[in-house]
mmCIF file of C-alpha atoms in Angstrom:
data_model
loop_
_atom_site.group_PDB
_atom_site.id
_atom_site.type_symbol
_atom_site.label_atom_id
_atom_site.label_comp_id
_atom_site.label_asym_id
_atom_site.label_seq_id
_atom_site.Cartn_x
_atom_site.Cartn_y
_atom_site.Cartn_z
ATOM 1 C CA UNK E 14 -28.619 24.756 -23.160
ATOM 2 C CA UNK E 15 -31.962 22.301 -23.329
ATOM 3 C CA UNK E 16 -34.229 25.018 -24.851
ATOM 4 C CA UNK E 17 -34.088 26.356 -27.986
ATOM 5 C CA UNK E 18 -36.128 28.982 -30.375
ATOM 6 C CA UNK E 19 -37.016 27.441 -33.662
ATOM 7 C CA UNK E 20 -38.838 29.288 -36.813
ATOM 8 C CA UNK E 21 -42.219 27.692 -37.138
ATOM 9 C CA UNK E 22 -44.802 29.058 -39.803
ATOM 10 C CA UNK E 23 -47.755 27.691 -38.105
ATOM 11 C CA UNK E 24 -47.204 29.976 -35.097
ATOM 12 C CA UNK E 25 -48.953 32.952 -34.721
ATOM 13 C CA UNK E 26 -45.353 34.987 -33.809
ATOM 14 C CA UNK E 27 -43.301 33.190 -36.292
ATOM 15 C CA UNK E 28 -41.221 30.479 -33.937
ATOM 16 C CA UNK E 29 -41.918 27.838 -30.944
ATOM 17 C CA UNK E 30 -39.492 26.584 -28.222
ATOM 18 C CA UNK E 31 -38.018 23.325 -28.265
ATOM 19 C CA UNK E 32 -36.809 20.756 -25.451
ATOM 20 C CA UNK E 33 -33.911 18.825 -26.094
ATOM 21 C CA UNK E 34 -31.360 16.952 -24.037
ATOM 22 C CA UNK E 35 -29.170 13.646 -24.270
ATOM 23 C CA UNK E 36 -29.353 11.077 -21.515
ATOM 24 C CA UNK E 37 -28.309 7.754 -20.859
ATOM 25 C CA UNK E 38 -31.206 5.690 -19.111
ATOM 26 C CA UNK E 39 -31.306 2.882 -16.431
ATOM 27 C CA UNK E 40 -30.342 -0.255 -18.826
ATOM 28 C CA UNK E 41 -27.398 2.104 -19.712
ATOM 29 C CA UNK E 42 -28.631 2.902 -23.442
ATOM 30 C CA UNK E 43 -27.426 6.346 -24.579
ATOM 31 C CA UNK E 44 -31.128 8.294 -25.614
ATOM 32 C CA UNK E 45 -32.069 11.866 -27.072
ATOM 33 C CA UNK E 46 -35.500 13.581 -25.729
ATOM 34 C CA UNK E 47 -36.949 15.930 -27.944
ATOM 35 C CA UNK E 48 -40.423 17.760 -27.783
ATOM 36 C CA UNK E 49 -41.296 21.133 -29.851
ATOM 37 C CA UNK E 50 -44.310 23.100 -29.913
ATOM 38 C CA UNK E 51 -44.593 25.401 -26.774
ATOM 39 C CA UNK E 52 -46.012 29.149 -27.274
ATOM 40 C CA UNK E 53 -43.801 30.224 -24.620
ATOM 41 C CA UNK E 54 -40.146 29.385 -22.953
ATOM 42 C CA UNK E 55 -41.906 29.286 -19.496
ATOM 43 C CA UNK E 56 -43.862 25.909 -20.650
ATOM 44 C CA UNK E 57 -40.588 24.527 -22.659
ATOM 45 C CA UNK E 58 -38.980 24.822 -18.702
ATOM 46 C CA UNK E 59 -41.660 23.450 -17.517
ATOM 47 C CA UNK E 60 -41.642 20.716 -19.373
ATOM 48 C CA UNK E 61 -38.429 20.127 -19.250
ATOM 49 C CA UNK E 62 -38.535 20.004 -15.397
ATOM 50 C CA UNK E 63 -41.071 17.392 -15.446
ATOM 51 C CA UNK E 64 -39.046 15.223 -17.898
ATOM 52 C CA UNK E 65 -35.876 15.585 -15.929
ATOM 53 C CA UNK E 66 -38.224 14.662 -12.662
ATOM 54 C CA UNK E 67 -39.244 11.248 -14.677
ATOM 55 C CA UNK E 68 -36.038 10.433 -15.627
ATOM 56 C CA UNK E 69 -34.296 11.320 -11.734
ATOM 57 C CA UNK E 70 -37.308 8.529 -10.576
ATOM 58 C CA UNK E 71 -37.588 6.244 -13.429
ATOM 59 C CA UNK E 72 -33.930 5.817 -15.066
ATOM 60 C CA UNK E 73 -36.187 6.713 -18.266
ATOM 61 C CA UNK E 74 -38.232 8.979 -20.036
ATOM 62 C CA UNK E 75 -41.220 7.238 -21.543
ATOM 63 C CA UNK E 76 -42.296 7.942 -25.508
ATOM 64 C CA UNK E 77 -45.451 9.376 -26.653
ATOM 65 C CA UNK E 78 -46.408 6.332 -28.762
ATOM 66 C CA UNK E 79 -49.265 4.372 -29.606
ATOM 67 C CA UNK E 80 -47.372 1.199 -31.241
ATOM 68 C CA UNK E 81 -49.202 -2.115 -30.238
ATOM 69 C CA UNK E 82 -47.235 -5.428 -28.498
ATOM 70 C CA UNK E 83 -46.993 -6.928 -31.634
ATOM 71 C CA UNK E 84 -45.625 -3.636 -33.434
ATOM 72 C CA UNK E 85 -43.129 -3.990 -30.502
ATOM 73 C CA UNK E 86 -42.150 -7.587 -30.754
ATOM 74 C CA UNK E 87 -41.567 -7.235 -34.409
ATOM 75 C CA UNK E 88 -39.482 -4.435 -33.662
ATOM 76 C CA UNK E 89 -37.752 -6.836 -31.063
ATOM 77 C CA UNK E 90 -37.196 -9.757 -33.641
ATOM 78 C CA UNK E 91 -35.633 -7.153 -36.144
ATOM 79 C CA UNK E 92 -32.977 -4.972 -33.632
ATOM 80 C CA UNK E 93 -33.461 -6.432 -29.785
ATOM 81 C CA UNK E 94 -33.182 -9.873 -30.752
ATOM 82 C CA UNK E 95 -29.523 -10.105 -31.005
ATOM 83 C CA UNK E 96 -28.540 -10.363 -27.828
ATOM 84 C CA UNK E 97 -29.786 -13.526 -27.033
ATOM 85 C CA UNK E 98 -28.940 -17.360 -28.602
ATOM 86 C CA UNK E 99 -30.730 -18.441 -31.626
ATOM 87 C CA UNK E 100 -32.593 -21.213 -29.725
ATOM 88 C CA UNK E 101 -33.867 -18.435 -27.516
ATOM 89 C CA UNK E 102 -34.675 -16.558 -30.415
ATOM 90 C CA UNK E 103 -36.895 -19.444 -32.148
ATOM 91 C CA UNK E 104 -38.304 -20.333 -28.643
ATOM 92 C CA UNK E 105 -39.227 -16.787 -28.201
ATOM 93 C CA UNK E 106 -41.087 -16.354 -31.434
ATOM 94 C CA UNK E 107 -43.105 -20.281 -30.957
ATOM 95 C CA UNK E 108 -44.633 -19.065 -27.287
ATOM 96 C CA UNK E 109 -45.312 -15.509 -28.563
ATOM 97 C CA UNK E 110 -47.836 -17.179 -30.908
ATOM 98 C CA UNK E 111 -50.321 -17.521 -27.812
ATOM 99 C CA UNK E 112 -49.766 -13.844 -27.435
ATOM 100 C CA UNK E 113 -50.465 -12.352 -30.697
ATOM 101 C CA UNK E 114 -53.907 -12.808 -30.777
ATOM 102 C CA UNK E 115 -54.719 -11.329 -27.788
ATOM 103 C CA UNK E 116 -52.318 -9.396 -25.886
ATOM 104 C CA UNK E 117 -50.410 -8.624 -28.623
ATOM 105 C CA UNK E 118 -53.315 -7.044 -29.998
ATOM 106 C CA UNK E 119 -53.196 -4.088 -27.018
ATOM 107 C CA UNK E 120 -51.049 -0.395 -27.286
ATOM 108 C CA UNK E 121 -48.160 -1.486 -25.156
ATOM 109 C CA UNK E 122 -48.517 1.546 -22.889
ATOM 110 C CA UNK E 123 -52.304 -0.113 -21.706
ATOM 111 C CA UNK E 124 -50.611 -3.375 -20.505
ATOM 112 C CA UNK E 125 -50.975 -3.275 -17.206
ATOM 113 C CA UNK E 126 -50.923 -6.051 -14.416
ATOM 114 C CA UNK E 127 -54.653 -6.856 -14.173
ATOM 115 C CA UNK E 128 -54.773 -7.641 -17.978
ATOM 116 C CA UNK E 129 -51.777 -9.998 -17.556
ATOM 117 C CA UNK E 130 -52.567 -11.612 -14.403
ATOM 118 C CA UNK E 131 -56.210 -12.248 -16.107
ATOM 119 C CA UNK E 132 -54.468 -13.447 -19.402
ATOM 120 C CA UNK E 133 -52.415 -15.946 -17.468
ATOM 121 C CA UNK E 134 -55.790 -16.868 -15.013
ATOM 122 C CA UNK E 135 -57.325 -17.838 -18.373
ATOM 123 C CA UNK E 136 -54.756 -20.219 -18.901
ATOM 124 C CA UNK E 137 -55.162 -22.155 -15.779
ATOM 125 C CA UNK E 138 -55.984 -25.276 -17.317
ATOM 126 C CA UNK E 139 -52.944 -25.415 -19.406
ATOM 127 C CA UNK E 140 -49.703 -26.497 -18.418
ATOM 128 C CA UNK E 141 -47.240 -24.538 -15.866
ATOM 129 C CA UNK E 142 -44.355 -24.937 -18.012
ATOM 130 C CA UNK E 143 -45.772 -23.771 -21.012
ATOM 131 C CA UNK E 144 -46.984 -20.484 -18.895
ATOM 132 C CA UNK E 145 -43.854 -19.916 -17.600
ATOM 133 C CA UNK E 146 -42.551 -19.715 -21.213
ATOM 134 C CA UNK E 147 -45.109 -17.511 -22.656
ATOM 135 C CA UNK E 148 -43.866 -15.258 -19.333
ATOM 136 C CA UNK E 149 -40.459 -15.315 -20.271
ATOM 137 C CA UNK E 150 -41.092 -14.400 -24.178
ATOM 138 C CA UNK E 151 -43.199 -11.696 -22.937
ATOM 139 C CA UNK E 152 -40.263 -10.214 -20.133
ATOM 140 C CA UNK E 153 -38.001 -10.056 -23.246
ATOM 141 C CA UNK E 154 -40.501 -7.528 -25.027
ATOM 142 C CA UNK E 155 -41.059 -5.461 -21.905
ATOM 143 C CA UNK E 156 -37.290 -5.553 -21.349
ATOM 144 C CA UNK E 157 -36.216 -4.221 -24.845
ATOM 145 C CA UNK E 158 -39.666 -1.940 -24.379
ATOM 146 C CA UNK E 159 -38.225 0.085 -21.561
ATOM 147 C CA UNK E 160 -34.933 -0.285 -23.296
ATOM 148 C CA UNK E 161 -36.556 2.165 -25.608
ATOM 149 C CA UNK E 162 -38.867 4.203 -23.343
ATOM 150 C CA UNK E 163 -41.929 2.740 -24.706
ATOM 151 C CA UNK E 164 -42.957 2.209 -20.826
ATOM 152 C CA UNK E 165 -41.479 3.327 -17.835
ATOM 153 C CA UNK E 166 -42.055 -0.408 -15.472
ATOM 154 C CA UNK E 167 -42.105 -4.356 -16.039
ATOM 155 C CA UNK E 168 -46.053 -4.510 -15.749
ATOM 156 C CA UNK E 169 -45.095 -8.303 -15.380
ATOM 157 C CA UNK E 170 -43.463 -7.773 -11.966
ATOM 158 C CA UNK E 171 -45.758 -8.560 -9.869
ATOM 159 C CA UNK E 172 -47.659 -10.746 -12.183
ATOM 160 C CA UNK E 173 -48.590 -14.871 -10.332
ATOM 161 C CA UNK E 174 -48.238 -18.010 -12.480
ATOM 162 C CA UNK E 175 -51.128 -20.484 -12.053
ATOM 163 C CA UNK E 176 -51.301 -23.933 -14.631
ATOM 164 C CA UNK E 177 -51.075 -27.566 -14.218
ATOM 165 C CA UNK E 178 -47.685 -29.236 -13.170
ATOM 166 C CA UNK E 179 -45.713 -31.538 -15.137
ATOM 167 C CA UNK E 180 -46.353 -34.657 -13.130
ATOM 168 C CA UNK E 181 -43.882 -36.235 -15.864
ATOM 169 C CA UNK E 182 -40.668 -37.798 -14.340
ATOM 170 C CA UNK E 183 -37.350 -37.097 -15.638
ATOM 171 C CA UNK E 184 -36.909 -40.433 -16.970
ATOM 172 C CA UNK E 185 -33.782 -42.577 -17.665
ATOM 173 C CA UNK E 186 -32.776 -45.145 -19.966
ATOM 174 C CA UNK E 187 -31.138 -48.713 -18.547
ATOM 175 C CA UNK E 188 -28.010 -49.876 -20.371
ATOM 176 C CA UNK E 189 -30.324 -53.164 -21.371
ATOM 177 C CA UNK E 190 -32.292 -50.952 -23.349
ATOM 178 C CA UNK E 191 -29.005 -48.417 -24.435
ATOM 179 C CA UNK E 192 -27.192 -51.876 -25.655
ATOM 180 C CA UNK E 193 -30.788 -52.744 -27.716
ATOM 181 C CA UNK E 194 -30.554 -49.250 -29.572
ATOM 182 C CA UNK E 195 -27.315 -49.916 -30.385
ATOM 183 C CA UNK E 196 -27.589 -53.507 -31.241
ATOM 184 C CA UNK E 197 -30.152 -52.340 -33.862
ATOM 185 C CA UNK E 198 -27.814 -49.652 -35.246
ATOM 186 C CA UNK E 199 -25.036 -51.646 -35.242
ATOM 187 C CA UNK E 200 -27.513 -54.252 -37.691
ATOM 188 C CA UNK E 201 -27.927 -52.054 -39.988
ATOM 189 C CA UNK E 202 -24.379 -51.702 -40.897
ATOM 190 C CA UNK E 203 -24.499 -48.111 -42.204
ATOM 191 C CA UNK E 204 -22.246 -44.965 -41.739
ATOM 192 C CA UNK E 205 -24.952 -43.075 -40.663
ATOM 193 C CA UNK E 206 -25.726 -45.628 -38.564
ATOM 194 C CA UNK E 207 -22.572 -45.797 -37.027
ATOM 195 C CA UNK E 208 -22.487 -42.062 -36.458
ATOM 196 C CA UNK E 209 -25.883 -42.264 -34.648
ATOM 197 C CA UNK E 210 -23.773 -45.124 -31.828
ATOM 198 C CA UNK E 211 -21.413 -42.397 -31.238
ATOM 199 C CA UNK E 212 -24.084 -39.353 -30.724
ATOM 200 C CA UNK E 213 -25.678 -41.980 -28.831
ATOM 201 C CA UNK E 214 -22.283 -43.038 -26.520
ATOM 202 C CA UNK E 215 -21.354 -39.249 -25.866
ATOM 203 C CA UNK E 216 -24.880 -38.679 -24.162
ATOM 204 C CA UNK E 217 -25.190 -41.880 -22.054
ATOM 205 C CA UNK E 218 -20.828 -41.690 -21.361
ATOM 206 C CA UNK E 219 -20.676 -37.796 -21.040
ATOM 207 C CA UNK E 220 -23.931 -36.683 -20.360
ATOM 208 C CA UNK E 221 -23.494 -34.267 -23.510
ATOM 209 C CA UNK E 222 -26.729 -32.251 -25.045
ATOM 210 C CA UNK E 223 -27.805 -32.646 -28.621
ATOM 211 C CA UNK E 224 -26.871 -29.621 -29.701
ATOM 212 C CA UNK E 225 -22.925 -30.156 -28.571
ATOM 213 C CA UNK E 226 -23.051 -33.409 -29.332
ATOM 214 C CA UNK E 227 -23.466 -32.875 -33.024
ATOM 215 C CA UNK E 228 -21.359 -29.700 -33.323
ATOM 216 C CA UNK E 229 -18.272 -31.490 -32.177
ATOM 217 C CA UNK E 230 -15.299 -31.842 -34.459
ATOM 218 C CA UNK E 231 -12.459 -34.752 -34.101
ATOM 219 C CA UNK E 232 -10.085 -31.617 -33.249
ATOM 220 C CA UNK E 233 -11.897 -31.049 -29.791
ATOM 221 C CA UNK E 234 -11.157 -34.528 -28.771
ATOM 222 C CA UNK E 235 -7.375 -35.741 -26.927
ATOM 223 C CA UNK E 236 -7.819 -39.617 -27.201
ATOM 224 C CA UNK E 237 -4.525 -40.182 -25.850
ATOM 225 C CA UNK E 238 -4.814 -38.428 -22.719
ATOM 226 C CA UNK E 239 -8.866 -39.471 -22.655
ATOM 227 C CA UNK E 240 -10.346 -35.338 -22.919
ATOM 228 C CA UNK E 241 -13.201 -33.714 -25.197
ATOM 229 C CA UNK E 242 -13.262 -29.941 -25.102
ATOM 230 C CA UNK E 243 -16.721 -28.451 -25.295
ATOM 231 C CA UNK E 244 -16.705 -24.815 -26.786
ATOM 232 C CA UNK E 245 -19.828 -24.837 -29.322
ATOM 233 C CA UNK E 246 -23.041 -26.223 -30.148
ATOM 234 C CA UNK E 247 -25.227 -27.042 -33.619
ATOM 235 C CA UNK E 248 -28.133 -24.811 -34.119
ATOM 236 C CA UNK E 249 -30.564 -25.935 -36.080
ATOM 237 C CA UNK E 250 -34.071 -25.591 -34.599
ATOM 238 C CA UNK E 251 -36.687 -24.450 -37.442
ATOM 239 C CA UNK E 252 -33.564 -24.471 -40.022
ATOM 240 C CA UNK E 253 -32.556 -26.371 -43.310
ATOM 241 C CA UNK E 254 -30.048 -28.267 -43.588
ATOM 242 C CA UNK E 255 -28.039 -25.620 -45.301
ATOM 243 C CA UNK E 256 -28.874 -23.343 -42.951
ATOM 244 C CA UNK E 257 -27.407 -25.102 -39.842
ATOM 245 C CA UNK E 258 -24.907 -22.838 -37.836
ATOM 246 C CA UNK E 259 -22.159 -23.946 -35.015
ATOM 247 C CA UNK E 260 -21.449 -21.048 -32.726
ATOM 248 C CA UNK E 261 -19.852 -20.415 -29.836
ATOM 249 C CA UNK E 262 -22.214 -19.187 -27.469
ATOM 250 C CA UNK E 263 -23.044 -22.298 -25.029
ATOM 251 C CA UNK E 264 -26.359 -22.750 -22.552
ATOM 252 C CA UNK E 265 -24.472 -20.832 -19.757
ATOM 253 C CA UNK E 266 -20.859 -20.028 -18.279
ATOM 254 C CA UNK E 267 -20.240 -23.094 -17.401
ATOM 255 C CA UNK E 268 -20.981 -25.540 -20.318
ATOM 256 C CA UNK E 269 -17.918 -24.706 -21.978
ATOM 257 C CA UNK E 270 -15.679 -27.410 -20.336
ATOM 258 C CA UNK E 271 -12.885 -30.461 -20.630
ATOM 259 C CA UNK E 272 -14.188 -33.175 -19.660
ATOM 260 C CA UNK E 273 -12.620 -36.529 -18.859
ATOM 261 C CA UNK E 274 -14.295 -39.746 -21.239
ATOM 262 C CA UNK E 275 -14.598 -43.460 -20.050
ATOM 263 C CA UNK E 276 -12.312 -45.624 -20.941
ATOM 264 C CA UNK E 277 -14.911 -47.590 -23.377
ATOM 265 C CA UNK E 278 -15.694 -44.855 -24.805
ATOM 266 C CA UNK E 279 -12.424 -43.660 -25.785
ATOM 267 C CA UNK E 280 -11.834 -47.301 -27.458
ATOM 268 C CA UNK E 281 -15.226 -46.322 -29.423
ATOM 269 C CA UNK E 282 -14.156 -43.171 -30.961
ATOM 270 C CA UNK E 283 -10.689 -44.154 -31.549
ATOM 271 C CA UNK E 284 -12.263 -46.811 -33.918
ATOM 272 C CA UNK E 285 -14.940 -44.440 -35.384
ATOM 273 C CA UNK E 286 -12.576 -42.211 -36.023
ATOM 274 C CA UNK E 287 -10.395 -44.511 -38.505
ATOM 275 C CA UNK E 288 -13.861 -45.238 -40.260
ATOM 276 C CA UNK E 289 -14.767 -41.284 -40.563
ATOM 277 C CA UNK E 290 -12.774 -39.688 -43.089
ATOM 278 C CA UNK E 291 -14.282 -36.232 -41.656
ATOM 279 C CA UNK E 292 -13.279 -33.539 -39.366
ATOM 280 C CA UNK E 293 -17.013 -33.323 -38.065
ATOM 281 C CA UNK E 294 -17.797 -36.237 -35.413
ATOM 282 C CA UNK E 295 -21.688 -36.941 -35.989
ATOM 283 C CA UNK E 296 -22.117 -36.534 -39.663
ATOM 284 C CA UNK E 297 -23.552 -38.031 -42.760
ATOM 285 C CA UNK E 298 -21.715 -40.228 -46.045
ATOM 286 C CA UNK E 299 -20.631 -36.518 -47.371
ATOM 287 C CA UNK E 300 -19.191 -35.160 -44.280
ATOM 288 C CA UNK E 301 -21.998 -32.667 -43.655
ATOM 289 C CA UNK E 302 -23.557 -32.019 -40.219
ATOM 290 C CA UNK E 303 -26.831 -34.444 -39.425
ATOM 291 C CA UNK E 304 -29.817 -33.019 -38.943
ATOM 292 C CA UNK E 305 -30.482 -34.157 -34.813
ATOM 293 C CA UNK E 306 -34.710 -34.507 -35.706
ATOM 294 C CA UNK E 307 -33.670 -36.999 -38.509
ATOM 295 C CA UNK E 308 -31.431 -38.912 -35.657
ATOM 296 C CA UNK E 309 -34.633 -39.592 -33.264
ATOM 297 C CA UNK E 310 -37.302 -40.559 -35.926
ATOM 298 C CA UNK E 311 -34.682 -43.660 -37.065
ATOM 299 C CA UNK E 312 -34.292 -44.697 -33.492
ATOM 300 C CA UNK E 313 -37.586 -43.670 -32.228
ATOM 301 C CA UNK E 314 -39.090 -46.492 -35.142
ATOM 302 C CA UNK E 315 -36.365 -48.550 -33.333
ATOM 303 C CA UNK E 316 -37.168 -47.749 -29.754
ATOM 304 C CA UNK E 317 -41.323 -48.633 -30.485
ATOM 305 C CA UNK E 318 -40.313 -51.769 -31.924
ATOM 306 C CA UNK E 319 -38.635 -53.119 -28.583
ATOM 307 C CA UNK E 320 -41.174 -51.108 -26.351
ATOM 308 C CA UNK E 321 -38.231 -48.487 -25.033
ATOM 309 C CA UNK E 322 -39.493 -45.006 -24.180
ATOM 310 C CA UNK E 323 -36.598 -42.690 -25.520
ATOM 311 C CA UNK E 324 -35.636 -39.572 -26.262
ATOM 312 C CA UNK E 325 -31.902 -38.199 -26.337
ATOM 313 C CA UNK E 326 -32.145 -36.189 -23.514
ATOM 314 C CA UNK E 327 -32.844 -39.267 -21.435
ATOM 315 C CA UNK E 328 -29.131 -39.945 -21.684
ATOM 316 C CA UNK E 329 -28.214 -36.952 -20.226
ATOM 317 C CA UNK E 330 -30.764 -37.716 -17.289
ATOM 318 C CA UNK E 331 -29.101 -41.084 -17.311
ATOM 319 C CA UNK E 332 -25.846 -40.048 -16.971
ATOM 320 C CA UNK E 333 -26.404 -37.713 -13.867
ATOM 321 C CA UNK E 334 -28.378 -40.782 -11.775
ATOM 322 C CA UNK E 335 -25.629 -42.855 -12.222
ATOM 323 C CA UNK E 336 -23.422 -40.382 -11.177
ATOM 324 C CA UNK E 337 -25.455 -39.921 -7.956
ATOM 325 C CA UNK E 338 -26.305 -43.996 -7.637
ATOM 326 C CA UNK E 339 -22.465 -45.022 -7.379
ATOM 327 C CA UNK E 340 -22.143 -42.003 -4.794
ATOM 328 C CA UNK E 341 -19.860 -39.504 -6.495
ATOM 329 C CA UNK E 342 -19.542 -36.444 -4.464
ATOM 330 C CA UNK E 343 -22.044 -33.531 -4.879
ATOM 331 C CA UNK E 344 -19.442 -31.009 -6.301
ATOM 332 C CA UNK E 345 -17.689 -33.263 -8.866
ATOM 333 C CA UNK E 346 -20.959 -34.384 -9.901
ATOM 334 C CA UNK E 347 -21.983 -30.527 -10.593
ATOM 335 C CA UNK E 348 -18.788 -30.101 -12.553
ATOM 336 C CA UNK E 349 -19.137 -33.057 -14.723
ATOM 337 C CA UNK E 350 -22.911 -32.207 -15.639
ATOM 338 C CA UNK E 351 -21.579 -28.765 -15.857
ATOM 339 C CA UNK E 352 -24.538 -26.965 -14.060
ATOM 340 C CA UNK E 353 -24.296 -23.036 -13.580
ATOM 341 C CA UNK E 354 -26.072 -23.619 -10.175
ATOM 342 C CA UNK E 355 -25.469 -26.471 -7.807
ATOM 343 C CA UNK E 356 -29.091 -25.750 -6.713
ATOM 344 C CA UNK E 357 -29.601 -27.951 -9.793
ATOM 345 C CA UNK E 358 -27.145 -30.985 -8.594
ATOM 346 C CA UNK E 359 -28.527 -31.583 -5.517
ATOM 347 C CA UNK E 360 -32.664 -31.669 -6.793
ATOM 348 C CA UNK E 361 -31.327 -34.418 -8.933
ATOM 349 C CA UNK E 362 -29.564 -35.540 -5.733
ATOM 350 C CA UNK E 363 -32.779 -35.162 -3.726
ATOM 351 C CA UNK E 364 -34.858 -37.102 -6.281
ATOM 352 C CA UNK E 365 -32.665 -39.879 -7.202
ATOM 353 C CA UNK E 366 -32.004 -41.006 -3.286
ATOM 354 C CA UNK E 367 -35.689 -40.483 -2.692
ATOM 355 C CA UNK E 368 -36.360 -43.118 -5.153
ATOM 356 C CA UNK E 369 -33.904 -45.438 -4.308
ATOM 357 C CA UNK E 370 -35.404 -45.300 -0.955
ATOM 358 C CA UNK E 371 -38.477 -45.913 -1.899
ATOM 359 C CA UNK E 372 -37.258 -49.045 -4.263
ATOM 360 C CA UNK E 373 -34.957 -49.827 -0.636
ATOM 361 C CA UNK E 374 -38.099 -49.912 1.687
ATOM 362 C CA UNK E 375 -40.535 -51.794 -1.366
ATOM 363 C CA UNK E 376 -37.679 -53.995 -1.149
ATOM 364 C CA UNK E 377 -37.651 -54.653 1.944
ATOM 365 C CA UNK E 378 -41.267 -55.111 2.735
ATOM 366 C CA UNK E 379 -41.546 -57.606 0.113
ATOM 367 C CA UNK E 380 -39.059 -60.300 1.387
ATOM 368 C CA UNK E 381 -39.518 -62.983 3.371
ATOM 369 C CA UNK E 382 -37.645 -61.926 6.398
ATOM 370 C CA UNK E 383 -40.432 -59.450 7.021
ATOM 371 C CA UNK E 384 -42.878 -61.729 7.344
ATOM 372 C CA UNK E 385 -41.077 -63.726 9.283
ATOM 373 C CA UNK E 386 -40.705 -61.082 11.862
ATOM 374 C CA UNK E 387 -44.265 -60.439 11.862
ATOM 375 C CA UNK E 388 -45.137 -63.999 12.530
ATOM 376 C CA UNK E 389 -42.358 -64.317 15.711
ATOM 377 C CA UNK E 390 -43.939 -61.197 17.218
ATOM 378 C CA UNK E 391 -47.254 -62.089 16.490
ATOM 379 C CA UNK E 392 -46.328 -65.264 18.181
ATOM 380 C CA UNK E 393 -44.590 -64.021 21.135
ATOM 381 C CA UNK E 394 -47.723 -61.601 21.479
ATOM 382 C CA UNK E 395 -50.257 -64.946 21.873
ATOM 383 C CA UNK E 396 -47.711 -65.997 24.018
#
């Protein structure tokens, strides 16, 4: 039974009729409706028809509530939040700043795709990246929204994406500049300088992110048979020091991987590891993890000095061009960068052989033989 007679004192005949039913809605979370107040049972059944009618349609029954997008999202930081990776987490809350003043400042039930689409036309000018992200921190509210039957439909669905493009290119490092870095390091003659070779080494020799690079522990590597197990990564984005966590949740299913290391660098870490008396790989005189932001501003001042644009995920970029450039197969290149997608191997493929294309046919046009092709036919021509 759905309806029920309750004792109200406000009524003029002593009692009301209540609606009341469990449910479990389209994202699979187990809900209660509830709504008192009706005179008779007639307009309870009623009711309750047109609830049960929602929910057939919609998967959900949405709440009578006036709570504003930020009431939501700060609702979403402190229960819906869990479910995703801390670096979403802190990503989430940095792009939802260009919310809260605006948007955020709307009932959630009034969003609707005209206000969007004209939020996201007033950001034309800025860049298409950072307008994909705001879109993304937003889908995350809506999501947990409907979650809760706050609304009944993404209003960001059909919602288009207009900005500048990143004309930036993916840039790499060459092993000139990689062997400056590490002259410079290797100068210094520090243990913390020493650690910062190795980071350096596992991102040009493995292709490894920051964040796995530095949560790595001497326990995930097999020197002798030339493996490093990746099952974890450092977070430590907007943290202290002390509050630095390794966990076990990678980028996707397929980061978590053995991978084979060069030969070099296997020599590297066996020696590093006879100098490091600790179980963590990349870490400081006490043994304690290395903040990754305290890494790039020591080689960055190094990098300026010799004219070397760098950043650490450069290595990473480098790493998958040379895989391409000495022509290792499409699918063995996927598994070594350890893309989810292989949609994401072969644009790397696509722009790397573009370029050396390009480089090919400058090449080309710049010797000598070409103009001395042009002159023969230009000859044979007068001829």
């Amino acid at each position: 039974m759905s309806i029920r007679k309750r004792e109200s004192k406000k009524a003029k005949n002593g009692y009301v009729y209540e609606v009341y039913f469990n449910y479990t809605n389209i994202f699979g979370v187990p809900s209660r409706y509830s709504k008192s107040g009706f005179i008779t049972k007639k307009q309870a059944q009623e009711h309750e028809t047109d609830m049960k009618k929602e929910l057939n349609e919609n998967g959900i029954i949405k709440k009578e509530i006036n709570l504003t997008l930020n009431e939501v999202f700060d609702e979403f930081m402190k229960v819906g939040a869990k479910q995703y990776q801390p670096n979403t987490i802190y990503n989430t809350k940095k792009d939802y700043n260009y919310i809260k003043k605006t948007l955020g400042m709307y009932r959630i039930k009034d969003i609707n795709y005209s206000i969007l689409q004209n939020f996201f036309n007033n950001r034309e000018n800025e860049g298409i990246e950072s307008n994909k992200n705001i879109k993304k921190a937003l889908k995350r509210v809506f999501v947990y929204a409907m979650q809760n039957g706050y609304i009944t439909n993404d209003p960001l669905s059909y919602v288009k994406l207009v900005g500048k493009e990143n004309t930036r290119e993916k840039k790499i490092i060459t092993f000139d500049d990689f062997n400056t870095l590490i002259d410079e390091l290797h100068y210094k003659n520090t243990f913390r300088a020493e650690a910062y070779i190795i980071a350096l080494k596992l991102g040009y020799y493995c292709g490894l992110r920051i964040s796995e690079v530095f949560a790595l522990e001497k326990k995930d590597f097999d020197l002798q048979n030339g493996f490093v197990s990746l099952n974890k990564k450092l977070v430590y984005y907007g943290r202290k020091a002390d509050d630095f966590e390794v966990i076990n949740q990678m980028k996707n299913k397929g980061s978590k991987a053995v991978l084979p290391i060069a030969e070099t660098l296997k020599k590297d870490l066996c020696e590093w590891f006879k100098i490091n008396p600790y179980d963590v790989v990349i870490c400081d005189e006490s043994g304690m993890y290395i903040n990754p932001a305290v890494m790039y501003k020591s080689i960055r001042s190094i990098a300026v000095k010799h004219g070397i644009d760098y950043n650490f995920h450069m290595l990473r970029h480098t790493y998958s061009t040379n895989l391409v450039m000495n022509n290792v197969n499409i699918k063995t290149a996927q598994e070594l960068m350890r893309h989810n997608d292989i949609n994401t191997t072969l644009s790397i493929y696509t722009h790397v052989n573009m370029e050396h294309k390009k480089a090919v046919l400058d090449e080309v046009f710049k010797s000598k033989s070409v103009e001395k092709v042009s002159k023969r036919q230009n000859t044979k021509a007068l001829n």
